[in-house]
PDB file of C-alpha atoms in Angstrom:
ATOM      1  CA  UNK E   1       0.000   0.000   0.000  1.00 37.00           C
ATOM      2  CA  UNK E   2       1.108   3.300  -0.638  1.00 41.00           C
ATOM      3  CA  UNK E   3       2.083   5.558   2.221  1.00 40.00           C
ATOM      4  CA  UNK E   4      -0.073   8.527   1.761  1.00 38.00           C
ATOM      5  CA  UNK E   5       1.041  11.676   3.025  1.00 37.00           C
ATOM      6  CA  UNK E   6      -2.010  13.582   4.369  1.00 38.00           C
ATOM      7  CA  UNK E   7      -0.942  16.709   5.673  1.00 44.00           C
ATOM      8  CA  UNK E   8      -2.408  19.567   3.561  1.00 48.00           C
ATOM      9  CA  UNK E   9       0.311  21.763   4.747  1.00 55.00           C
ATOM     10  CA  UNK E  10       3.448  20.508   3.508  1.00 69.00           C
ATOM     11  CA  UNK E  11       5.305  22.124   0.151  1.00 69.00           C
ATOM     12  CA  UNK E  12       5.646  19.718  -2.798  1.00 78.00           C
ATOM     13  CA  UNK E  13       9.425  19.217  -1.819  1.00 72.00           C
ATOM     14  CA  UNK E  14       8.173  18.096   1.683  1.00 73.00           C
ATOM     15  CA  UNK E  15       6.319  15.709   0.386  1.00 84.00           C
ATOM     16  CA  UNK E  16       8.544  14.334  -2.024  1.00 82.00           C
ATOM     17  CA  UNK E  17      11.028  13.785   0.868  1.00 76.00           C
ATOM     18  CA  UNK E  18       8.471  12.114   3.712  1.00 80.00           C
ATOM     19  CA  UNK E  19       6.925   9.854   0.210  1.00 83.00           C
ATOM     20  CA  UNK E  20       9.944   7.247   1.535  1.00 79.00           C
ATOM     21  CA  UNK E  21      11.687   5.939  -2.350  1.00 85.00           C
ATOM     22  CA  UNK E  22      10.124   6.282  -5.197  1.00 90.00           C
ATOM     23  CA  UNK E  23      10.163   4.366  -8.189  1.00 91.00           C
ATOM     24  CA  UNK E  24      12.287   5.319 -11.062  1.00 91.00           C
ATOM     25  CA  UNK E  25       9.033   6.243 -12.989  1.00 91.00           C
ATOM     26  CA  UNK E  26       8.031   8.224  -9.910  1.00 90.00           C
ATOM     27  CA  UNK E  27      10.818  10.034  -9.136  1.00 89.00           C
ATOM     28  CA  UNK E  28      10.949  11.025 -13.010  1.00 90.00           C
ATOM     29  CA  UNK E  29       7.237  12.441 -11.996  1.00 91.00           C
ATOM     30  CA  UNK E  30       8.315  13.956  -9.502  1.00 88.00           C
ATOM     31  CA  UNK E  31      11.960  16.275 -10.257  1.00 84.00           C
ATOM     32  CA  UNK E  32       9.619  16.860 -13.593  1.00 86.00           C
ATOM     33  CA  UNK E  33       6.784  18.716 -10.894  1.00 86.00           C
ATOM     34  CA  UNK E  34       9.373  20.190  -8.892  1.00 77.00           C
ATOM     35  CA  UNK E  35      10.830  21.638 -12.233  1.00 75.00           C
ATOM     36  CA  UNK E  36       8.387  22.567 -14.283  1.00 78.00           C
ATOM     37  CA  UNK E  37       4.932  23.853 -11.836  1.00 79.00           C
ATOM     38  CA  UNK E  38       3.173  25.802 -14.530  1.00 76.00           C
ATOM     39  CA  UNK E  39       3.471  23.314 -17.329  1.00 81.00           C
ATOM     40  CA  UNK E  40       2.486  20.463 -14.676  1.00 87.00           C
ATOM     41  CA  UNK E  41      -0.418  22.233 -13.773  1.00 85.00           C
ATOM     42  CA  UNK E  42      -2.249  22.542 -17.054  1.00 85.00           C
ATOM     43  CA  UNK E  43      -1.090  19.096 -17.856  1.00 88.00           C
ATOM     44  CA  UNK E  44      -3.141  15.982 -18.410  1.00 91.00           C
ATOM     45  CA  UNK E  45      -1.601  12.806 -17.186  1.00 91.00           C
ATOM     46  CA  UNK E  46      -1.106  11.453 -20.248  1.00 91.00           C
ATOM     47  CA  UNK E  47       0.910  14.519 -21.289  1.00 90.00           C
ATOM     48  CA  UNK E  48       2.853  14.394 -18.219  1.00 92.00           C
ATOM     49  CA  UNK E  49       3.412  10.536 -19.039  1.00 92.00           C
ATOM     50  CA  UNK E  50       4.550  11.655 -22.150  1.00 92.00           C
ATOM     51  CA  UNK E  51       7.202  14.522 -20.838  1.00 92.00           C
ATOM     52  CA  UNK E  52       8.981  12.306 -18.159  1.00 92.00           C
ATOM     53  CA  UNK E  53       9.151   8.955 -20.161  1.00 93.00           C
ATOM     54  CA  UNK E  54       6.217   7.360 -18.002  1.00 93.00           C
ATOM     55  CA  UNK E  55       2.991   6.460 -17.951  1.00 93.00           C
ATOM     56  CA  UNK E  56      -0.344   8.221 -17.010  1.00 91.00           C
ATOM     57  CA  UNK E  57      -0.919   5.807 -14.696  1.00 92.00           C
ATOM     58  CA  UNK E  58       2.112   6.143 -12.815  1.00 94.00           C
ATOM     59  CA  UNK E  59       1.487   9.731 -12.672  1.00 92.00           C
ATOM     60  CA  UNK E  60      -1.583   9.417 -10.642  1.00 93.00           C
ATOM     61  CA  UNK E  61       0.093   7.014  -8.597  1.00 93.00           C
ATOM     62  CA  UNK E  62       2.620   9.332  -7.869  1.00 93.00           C
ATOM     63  CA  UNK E  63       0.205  12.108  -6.908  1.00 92.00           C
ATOM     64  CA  UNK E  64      -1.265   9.674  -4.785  1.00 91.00           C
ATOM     65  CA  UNK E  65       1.632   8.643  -3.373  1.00 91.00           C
ATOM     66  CA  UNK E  66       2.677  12.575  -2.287  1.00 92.00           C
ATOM     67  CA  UNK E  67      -0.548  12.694  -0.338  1.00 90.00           C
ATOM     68  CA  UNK E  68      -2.913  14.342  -2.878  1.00 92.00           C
ATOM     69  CA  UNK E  69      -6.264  12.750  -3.376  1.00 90.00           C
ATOM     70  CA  UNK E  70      -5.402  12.653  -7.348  1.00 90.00           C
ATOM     71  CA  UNK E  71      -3.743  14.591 -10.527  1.00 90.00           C
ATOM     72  CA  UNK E  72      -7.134  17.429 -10.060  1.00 90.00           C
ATOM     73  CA  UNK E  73      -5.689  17.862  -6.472  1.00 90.00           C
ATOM     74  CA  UNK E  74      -1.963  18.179  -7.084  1.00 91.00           C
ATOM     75  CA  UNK E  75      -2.624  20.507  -9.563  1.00 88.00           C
ATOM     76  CA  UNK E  76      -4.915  22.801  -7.861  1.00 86.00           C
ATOM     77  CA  UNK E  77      -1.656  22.396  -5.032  1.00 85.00           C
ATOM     78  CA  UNK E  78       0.499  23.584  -7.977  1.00 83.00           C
ATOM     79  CA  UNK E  79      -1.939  26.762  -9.363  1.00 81.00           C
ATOM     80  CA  UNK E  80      -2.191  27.841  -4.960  1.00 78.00           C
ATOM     81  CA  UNK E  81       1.696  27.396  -4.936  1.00 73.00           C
ATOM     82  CA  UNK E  82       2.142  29.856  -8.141  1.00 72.00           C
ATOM     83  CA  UNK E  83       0.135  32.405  -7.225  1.00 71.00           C
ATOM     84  CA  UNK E  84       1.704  32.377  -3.511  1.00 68.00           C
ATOM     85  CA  UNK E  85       5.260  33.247  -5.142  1.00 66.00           C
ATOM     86  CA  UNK E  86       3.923  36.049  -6.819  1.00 65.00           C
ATOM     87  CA  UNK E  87       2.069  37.463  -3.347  1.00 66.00           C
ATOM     88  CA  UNK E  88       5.009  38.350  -1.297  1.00 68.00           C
ATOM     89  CA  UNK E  89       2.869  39.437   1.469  1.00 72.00           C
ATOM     90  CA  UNK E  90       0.814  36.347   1.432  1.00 68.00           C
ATOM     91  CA  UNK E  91       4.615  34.676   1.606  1.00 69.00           C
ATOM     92  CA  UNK E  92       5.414  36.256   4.790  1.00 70.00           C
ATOM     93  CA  UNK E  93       2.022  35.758   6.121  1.00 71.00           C
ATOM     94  CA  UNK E  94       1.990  32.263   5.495  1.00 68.00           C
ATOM     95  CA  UNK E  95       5.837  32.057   7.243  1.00 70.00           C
ATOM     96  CA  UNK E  96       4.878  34.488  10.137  1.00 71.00           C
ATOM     97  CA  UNK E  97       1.929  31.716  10.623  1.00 69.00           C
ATOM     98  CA  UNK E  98       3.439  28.721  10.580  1.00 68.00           C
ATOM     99  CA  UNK E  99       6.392  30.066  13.125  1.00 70.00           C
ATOM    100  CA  UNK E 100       3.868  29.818  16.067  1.00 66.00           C
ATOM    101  CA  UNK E 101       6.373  32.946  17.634  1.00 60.00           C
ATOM    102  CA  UNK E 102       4.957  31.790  20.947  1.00 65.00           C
ATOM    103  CA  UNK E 103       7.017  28.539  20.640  1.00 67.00           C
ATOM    104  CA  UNK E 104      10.162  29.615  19.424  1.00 76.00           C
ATOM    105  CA  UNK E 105      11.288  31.054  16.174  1.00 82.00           C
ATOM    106  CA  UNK E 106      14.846  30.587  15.811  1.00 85.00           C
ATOM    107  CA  UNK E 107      14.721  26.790  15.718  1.00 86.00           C
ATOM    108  CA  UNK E 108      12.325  26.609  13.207  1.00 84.00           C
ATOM    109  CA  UNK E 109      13.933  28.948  10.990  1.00 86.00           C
ATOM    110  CA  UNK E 110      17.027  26.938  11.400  1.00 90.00           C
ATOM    111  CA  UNK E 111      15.421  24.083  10.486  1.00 88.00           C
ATOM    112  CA  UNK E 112      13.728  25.196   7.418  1.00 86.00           C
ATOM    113  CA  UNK E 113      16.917  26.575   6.033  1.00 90.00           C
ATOM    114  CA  UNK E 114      18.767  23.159   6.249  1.00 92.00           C
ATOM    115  CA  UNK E 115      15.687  21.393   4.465  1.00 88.00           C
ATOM    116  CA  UNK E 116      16.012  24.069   2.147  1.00 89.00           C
ATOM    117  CA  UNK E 117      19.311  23.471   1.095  1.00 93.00           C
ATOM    118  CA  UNK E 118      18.732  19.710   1.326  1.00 90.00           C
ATOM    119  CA  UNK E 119      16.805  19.853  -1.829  1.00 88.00           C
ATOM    120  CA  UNK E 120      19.662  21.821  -4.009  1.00 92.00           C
ATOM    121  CA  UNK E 121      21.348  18.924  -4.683  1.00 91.00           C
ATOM    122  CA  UNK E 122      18.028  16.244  -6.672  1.00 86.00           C
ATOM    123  CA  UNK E 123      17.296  19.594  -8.172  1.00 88.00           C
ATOM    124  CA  UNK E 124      20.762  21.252 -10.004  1.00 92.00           C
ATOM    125  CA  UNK E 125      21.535  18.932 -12.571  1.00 91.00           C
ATOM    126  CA  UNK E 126      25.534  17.692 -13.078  1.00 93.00           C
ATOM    127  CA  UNK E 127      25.207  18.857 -16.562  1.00 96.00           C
ATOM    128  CA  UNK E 128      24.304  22.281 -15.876  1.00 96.00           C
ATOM    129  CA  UNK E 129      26.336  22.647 -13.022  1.00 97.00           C
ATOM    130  CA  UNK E 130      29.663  21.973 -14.870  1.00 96.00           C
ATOM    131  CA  UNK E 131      28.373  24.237 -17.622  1.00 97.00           C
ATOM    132  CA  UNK E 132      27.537  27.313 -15.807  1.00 97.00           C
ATOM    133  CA  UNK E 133      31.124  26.505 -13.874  1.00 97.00           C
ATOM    134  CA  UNK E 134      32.998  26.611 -17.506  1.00 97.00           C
ATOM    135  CA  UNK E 135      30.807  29.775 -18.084  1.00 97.00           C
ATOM    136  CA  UNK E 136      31.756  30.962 -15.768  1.00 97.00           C
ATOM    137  CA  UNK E 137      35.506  30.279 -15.787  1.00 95.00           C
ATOM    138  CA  UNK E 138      35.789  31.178 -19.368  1.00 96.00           C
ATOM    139  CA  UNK E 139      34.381  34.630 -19.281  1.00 97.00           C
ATOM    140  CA  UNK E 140      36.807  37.805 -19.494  1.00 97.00           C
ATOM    141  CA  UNK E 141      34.687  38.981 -17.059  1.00 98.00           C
ATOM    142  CA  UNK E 142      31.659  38.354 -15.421  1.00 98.00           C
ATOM    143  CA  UNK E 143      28.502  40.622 -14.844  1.00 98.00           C
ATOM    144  CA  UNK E 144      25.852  39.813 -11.881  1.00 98.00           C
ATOM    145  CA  UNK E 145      22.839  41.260 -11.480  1.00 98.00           C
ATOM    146  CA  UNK E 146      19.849  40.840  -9.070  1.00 96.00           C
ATOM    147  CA  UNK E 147      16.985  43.560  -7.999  1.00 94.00           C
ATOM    148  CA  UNK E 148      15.639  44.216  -4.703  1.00 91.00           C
ATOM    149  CA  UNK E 149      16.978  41.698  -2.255  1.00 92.00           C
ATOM    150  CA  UNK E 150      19.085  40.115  -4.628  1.00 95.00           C
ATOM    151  CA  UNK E 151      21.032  42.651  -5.302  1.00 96.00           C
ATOM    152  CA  UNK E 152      22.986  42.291  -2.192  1.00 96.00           C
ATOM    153  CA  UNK E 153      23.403  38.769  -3.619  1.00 97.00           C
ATOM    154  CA  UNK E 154      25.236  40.200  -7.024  1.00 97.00           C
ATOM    155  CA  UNK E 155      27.475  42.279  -5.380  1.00 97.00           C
ATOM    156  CA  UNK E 156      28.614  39.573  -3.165  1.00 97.00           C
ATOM    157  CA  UNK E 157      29.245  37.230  -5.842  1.00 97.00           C
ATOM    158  CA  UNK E 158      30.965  39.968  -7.898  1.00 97.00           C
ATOM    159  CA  UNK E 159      33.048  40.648  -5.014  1.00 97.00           C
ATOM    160  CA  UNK E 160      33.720  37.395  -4.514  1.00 96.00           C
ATOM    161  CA  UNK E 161      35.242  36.774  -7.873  1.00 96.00           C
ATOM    162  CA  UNK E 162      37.274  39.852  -8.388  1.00 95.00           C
ATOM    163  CA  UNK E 163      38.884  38.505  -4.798  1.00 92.00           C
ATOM    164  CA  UNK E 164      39.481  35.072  -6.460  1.00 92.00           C
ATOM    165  CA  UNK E 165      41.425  36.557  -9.565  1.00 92.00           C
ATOM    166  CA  UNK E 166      37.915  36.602 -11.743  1.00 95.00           C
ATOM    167  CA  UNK E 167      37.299  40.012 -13.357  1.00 96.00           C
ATOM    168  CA  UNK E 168      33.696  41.017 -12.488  1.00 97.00           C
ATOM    169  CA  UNK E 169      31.198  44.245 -11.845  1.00 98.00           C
ATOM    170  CA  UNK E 170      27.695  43.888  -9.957  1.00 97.00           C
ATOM    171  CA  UNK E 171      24.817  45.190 -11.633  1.00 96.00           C
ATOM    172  CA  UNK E 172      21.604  46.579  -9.640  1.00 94.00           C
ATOM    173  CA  UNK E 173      19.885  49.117 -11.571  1.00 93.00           C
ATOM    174  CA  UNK E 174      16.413  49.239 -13.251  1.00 92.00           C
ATOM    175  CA  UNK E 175      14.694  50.945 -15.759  1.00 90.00           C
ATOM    176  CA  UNK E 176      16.339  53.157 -17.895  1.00 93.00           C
ATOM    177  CA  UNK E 177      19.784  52.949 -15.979  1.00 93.00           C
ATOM    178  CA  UNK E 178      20.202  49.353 -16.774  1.00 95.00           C
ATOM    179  CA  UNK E 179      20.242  50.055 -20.578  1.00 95.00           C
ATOM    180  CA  UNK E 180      23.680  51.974 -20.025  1.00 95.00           C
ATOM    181  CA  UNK E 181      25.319  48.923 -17.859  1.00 95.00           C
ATOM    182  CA  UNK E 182      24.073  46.582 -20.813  1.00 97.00           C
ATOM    183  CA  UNK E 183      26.255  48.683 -23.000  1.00 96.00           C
ATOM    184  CA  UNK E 184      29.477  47.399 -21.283  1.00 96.00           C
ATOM    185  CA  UNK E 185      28.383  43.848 -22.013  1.00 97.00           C
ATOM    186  CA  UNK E 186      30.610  42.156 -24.438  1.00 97.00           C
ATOM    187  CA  UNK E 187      30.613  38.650 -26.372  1.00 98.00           C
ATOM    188  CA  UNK E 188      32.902  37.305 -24.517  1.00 98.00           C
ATOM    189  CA  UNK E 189      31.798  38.056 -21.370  1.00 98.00           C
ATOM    190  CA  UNK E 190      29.152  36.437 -18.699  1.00 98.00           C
ATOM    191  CA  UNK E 191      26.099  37.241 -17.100  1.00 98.00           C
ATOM    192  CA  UNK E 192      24.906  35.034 -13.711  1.00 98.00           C
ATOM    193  CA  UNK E 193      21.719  36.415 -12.543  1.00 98.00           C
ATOM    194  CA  UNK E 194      19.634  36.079  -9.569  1.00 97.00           C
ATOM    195  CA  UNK E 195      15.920  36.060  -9.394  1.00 95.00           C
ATOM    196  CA  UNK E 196      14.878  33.776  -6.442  1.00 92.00           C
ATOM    197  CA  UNK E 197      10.950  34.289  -6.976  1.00 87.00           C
ATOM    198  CA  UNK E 198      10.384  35.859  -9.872  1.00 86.00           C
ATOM    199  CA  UNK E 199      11.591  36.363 -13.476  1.00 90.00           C
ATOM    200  CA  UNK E 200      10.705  40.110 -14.167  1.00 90.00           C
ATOM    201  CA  UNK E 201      10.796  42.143 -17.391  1.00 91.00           C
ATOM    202  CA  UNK E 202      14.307  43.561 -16.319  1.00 94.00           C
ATOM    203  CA  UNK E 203      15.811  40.403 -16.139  1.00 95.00           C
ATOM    204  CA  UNK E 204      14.314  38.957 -19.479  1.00 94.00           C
ATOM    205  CA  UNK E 205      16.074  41.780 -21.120  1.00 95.00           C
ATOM    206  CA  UNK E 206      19.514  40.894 -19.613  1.00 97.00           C
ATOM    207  CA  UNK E 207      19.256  37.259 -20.453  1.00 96.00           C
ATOM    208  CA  UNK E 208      18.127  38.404 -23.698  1.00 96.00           C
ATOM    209  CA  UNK E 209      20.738  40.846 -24.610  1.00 97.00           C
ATOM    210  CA  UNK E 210      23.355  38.644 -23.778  1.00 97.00           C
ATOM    211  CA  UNK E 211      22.322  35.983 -25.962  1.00 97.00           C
ATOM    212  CA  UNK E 212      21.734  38.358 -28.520  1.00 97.00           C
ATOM    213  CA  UNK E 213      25.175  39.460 -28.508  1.00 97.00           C
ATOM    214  CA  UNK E 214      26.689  36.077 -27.956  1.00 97.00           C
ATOM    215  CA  UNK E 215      27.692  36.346 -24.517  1.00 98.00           C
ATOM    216  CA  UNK E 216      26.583  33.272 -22.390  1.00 98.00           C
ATOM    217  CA  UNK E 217      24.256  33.431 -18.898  1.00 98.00           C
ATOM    218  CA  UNK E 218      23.460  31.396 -16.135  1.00 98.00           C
ATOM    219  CA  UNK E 219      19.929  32.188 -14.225  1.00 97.00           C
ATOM    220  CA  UNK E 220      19.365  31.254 -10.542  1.00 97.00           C
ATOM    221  CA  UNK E 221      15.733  30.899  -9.675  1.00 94.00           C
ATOM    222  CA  UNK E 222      12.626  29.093  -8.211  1.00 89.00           C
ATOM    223  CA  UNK E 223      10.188  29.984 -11.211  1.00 86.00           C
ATOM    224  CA  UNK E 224      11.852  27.876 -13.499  1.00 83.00           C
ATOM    225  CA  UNK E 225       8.558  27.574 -15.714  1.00 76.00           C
ATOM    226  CA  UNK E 226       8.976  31.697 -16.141  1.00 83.00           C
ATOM    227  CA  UNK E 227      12.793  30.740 -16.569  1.00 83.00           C
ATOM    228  CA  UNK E 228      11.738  28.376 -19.731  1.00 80.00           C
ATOM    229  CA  UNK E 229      10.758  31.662 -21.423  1.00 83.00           C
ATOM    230  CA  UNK E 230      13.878  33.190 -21.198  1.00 90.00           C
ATOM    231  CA  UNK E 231      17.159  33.106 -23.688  1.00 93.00           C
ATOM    232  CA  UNK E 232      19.418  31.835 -20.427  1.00 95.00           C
ATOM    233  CA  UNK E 233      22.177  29.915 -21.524  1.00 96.00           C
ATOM    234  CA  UNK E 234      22.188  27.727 -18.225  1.00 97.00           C
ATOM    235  CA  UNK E 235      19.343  27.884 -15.569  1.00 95.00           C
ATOM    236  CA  UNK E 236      19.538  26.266 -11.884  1.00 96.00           C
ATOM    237  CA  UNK E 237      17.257  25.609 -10.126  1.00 93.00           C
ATOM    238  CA  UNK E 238      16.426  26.917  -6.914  1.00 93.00           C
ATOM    239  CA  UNK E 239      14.490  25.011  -4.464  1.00 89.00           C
ATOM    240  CA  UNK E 240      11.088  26.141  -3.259  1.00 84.00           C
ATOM    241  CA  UNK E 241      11.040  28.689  -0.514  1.00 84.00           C
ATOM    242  CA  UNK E 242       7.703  30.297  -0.487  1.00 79.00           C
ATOM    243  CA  UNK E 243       5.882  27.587   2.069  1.00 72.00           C
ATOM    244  CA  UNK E 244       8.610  27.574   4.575  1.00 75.00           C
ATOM    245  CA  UNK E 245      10.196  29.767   7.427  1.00 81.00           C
ATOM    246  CA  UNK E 246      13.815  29.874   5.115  1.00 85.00           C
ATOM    247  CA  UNK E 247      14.861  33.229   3.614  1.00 88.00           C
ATOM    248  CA  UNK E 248      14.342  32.483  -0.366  1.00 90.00           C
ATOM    249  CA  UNK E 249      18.579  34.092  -0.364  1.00 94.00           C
ATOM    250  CA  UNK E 250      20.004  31.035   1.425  1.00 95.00           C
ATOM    251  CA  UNK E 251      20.058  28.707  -1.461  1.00 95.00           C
ATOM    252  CA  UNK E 252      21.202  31.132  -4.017  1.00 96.00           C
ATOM    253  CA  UNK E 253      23.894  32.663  -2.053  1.00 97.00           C
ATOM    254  CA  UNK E 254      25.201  28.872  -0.840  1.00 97.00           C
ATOM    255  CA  UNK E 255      25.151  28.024  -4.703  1.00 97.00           C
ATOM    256  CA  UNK E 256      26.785  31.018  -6.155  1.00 97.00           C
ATOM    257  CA  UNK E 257      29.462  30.162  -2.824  1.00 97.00           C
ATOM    258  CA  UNK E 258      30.251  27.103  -4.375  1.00 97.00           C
ATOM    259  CA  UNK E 259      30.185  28.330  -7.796  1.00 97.00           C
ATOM    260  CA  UNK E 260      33.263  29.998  -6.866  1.00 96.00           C
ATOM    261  CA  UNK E 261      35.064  27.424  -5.145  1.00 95.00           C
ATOM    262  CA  UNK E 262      35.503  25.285  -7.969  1.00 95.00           C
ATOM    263  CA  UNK E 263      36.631  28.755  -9.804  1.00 93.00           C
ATOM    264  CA  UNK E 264      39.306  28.630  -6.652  1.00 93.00           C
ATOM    265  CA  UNK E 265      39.860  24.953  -7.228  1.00 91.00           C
ATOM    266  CA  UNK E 266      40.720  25.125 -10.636  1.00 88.00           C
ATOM    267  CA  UNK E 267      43.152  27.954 -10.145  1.00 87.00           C
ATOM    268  CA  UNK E 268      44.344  27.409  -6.233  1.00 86.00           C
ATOM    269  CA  UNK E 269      47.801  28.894  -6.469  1.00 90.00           C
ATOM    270  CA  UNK E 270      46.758  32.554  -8.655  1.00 88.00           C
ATOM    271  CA  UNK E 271      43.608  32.765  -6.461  1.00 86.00           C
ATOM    272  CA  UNK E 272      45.465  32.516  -3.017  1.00 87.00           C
ATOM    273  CA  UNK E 273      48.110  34.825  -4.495  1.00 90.00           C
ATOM    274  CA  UNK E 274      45.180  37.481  -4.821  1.00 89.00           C
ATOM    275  CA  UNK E 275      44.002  37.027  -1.607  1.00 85.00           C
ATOM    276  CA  UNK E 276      47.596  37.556  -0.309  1.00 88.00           C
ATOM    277  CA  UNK E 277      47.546  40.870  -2.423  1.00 88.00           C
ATOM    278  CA  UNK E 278      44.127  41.754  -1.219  1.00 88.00           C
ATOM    279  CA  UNK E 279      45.921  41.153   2.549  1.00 85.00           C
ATOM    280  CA  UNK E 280      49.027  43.233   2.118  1.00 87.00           C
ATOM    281  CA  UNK E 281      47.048  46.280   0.347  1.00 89.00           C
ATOM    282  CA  UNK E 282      44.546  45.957   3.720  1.00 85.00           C
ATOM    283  CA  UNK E 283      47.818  46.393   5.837  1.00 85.00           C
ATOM    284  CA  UNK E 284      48.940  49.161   3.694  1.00 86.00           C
ATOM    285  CA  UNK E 285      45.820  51.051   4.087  1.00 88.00           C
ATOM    286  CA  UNK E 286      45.546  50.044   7.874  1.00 83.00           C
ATOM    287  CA  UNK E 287      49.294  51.253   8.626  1.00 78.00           C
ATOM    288  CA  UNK E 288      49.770  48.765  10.683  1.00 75.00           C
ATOM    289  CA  UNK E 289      50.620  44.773  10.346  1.00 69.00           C
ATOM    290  CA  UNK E 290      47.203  43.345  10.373  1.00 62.00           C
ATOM    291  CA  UNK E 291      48.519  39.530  11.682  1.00 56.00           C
ATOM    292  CA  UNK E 292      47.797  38.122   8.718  1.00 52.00           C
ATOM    293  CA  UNK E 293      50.857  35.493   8.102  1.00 55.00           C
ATOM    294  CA  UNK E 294      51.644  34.546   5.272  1.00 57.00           C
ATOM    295  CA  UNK E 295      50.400  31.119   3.680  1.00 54.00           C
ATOM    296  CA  UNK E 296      53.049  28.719   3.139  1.00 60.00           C
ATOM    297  CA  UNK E 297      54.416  28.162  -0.238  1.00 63.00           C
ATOM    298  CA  UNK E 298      52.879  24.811  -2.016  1.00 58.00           C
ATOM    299  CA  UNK E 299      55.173  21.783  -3.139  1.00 58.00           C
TER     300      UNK E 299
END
């Protein structure tokens, strides 16, 4: 017998992770509804069968299997999930709820962050990983951008790079003052954007622009069905963040992290003799010795 999840509560990933294992067919189901919301939701199961290599019957198994009473019910789950990411206020109503403050927030928040970032890995395919690092790595320089919240995330990761040896510029502006920073784009040059929740009109453009001029993209976000209308070169995925207590900047900003690790990784000995510029300039400016020894030197 199946074991049926019941609790109308829990996000899709949630129930993914309490269904126990899956079949091959299922899980197939599954990373496909997880990937692809809007497409899933105006789906038929025989359509669906069709897009993951299964069956329509194991499709409605699977939906039974994640708790839902049937395909009509995991897709209305899907529509109520869509619209929620597009509500921020209905976001932080839904988190502020489920906290129960009276109990205890911290924990909770703590806890949704590390389930959070335990879905990354089923979701970011190998493939697109080592593409968007080789973008990444192959690009005279790199260009982030992000807007609102996320723009704190681009200049990190800009930041970030330029420490590791990796030319690169942030970019935060909308409207009419993100047509001049587009003009500094070049073909052989990189974009990485950030759009956790939602893929607006600003961002298209980017993604667009650079694909227009030949210069290649990556795109970090949860609306990966908006993402599908987009001219990004690489897109990864970002798990869902809208039913839980987890800031939707964790997984992003842990991705982007390792992103430039394997930059480091594939360049140890240049990249630590930045950082050992970046230290003596600090003690330069300080005017004092900042106890900062030096690292040894390698084999």
């Amino acid at each position: 017998m199946d074991n049926v999840n019941t609790s109308r509560s829990e996000s899709l990933g949630q129930r993914i992770r309490n269904a126990g294992k899956l079949a091959s067919g299922e899980r197939a189901v599954a990373d496909y509804l997880q990937r692809h919301p809007e497409e899933a939701a105006i789906s038929s199961a025989a359509k669906l069968g069709e897009v993951t290599g299964t069956s329509d019957a194991t499709v409605i198994r699977t939906a039974r299997k994640l708790g839902f009473d049937g395909l009509n019910d995991l897709k209305r789950s899907l529509v109520d999930h869509l619209a929620r990411r597009r509500n921020p206020a209905q976001v932080l109503d839904d988190r502020v709820q489920r906290l129960r403050p009276g109990h205890g927030v911290l924990q909770p928040v703590i806890d949704a962050g590390l389930t959070l970032l335990g879905d990354v890995p089923a979701l970011i395919d190998s493939t697109d990983w080592t593409r968007a690092v080789a973008t990444l790595n192959d690009a005279e320089h790199v260009w982030t951008y992000g807007i609102g919240p996320s723009a704190a995330i681009a200049d990190h990761l800009a930041l970030s790079l330029r420490r590791a040896g990796k030319p690169a510029d942030s970019w935060t502006a909308t409207g009419f003052r993100l047509a001049d920073e587009l003009l500094r784009l070049q073909p052989a040059h990189a974009v990485v954007v950030i759009a956790p929740l939602r893929v607006f009109r600003e961002i298209g453009i980017v993604l667009d622009h650079a694909h227009r001029i030949g210069a290649r993209s990556v795109l970090l976000t949860e609306a990966t069905d908006e993402a599908g209308e987009t001219r990004a070169d690489t897109v990864l995925p970002l798990p869902d963040s809208t039913e839980g207590a987890a800031n939707e900047l964790i997984a992003p900003l842990t991705i982007l992290h390792a992103l430039v690790l394997e930059l480091v990784a594939a360049a140890r000995t240049s990249a630590v003799e930045q950082y050992q510029r970046l230290n003596e300039l600090r003690t330069e400016i300080a005017g004092t010795d900042l106890d900062i020894s030096r690292l040894p030197e390698g084999p």
